[in-house]
CSV table of C-alpha atoms in Angstrom, one decimal:
chain,number,residue,atom,x,y,z
A,228,LEU,CA,0.0,0.0,0.0
A,229,HIS,CA,1.0,3.6,-0.5
A,230,PRO,CA,2.5,5.2,2.6
A,231,ARG,CA,-0.3,7.8,2.7
A,232,VAL,CA,-3.0,5.1,2.7
A,233,ARG,CA,-1.1,3.3,5.5
A,234,ARG,CA,-1.0,6.5,7.6
A,235,GLN,CA,-4.7,7.2,7.0
A,236,ARG,CA,-5.5,3.6,8.2
A,237,GLN,CA,-3.3,4.1,11.2
A,238,MET,CA,-5.0,7.4,12.1
A,239,CYS,CA,-8.4,5.7,11.8
A,240,LYS,CA,-7.3,3.0,14.2
A,241,GLU,CA,-6.0,5.6,16.6
A,242,THR,CA,-9.2,7.5,16.4
A,243,ASP,CA,-11.2,4.4,17.2
A,244,ILE,CA,-9.0,3.6,20.2
A,245,ILE,CA,-9.4,7.2,21.5
A,246,GLN,CA,-13.2,7.0,21.0
A,247,ALA,CA,-13.3,3.7,22.9
A,248,LYS,CA,-11.4,5.2,25.8
A,249,PHE,CA,-13.8,8.1,25.9
A,250,GLU,CA,-16.6,5.7,26.3
A,251,SER,CA,-14.9,3.6,28.8
A,252,ARG,CA,-15.7,3.3,32.5
A,253,GLU,CA,-12.3,4.6,33.4
A,254,LEU,CA,-12.8,7.9,31.7
A,255,LYS,CA,-16.2,8.3,33.3
A,256,ARG,CA,-14.7,7.5,36.7
A,257,ALA,CA,-11.9,10.1,36.0
A,258,ILE,CA,-14.4,12.7,35.0
A,259,SER,CA,-16.6,12.1,38.0
A,260,CYS,CA,-13.5,12.9,40.2
A,261,LEU,CA,-13.2,16.4,38.7
A,262,SER,CA,-14.5,19.6,40.3
A,263,ASP,CA,-18.0,20.6,39.3
A,264,VAL,CA,-16.6,23.5,37.2
A,265,GLN,CA,-14.2,21.2,35.4
A,266,LYS,CA,-16.8,18.6,34.7
A,267,ARG,CA,-19.3,21.1,33.4
A,268,ARG,CA,-16.8,22.9,31.1
A,269,ILE,CA,-15.3,19.7,29.8
A,270,LYS,CA,-18.8,18.3,29.1
A,271,LEU,CA,-19.8,21.5,27.2
A,272,TYR,CA,-16.6,21.6,25.3
A,273,TYR,CA,-16.0,18.0,24.3
A,274,PHE,CA,-19.5,16.4,24.4
A,275,GLU,CA,-21.8,19.3,23.5
A,276,ASP,CA,-19.3,20.9,21.0
A,277,LYS,CA,-19.4,24.4,22.5
A,278,THR,CA,-16.5,26.7,21.9
A,279,ILE,CA,-14.5,28.2,24.7
A,280,GLU,CA,-16.0,31.6,23.8
A,281,GLU,CA,-19.5,30.2,24.0
A,282,ILE,CA,-18.8,28.6,27.4
A,283,ALA,CA,-17.3,31.9,28.7
A,284,LYS,CA,-20.3,33.9,27.6
A,285,LEU,CA,-22.7,31.3,29.0
A,286,GLU,CA,-20.9,31.3,32.4
A,287,ARG,CA,-20.1,35.1,32.3
A,288,THR,CA,-16.4,34.5,32.7
A,289,SER,CA,-13.3,35.0,30.7
A,290,HIS,CA,-12.0,33.0,27.8
A,291,GLN,CA,-8.8,32.4,29.8
A,292,ALA,CA,-10.6,31.1,32.8
A,293,VAL,CA,-12.5,28.5,30.7
A,294,SER,CA,-9.4,27.5,28.8
A,295,GLU,CA,-7.4,27.0,32.0
A,296,THR,CA,-10.1,25.1,33.7
A,297,ILE,CA,-10.5,22.7,30.7
A,298,ARG,CA,-6.7,22.3,30.5
A,299,ALA,CA,-6.4,21.5,34.2
A,300,GLY,CA,-9.3,19.1,34.0
A,301,ILE,CA,-7.7,17.2,31.1
A,302,LYS,CA,-4.4,17.1,33.0
A,303,ASN,CA,-6.2,15.6,36.0
A,304,ILE,CA,-8.0,13.0,33.8
A,305,ARG,CA,-4.7,12.0,32.3
A,306,LYS,CA,-3.2,11.5,35.7
A,307,MET,CA,-6.1,9.4,36.9
A,308,LEU,CA,-6.1,7.2,33.7
A,309,LYS,CA,-2.4,6.5,34.2
A,310,LYS,CA,-3.0,5.0,37.7
């Protein structure tokens, strides 16, 4: 196969793996351990496809505050998933 086709297939496999992890019990458990603000903002951003700007307007806060909260939440999720 052409190298580009191989890369695309590999990317599809990786996407499937990531999607499976997102649906896993471990991820749900990790998300449940986050602060209420982190849970809410991550849910809006990743599962309801809201932009950071939309979340900031909805919650009457700054773009930076939303971005930092999401980043911290993802960092916490990664730590919990490595355990």
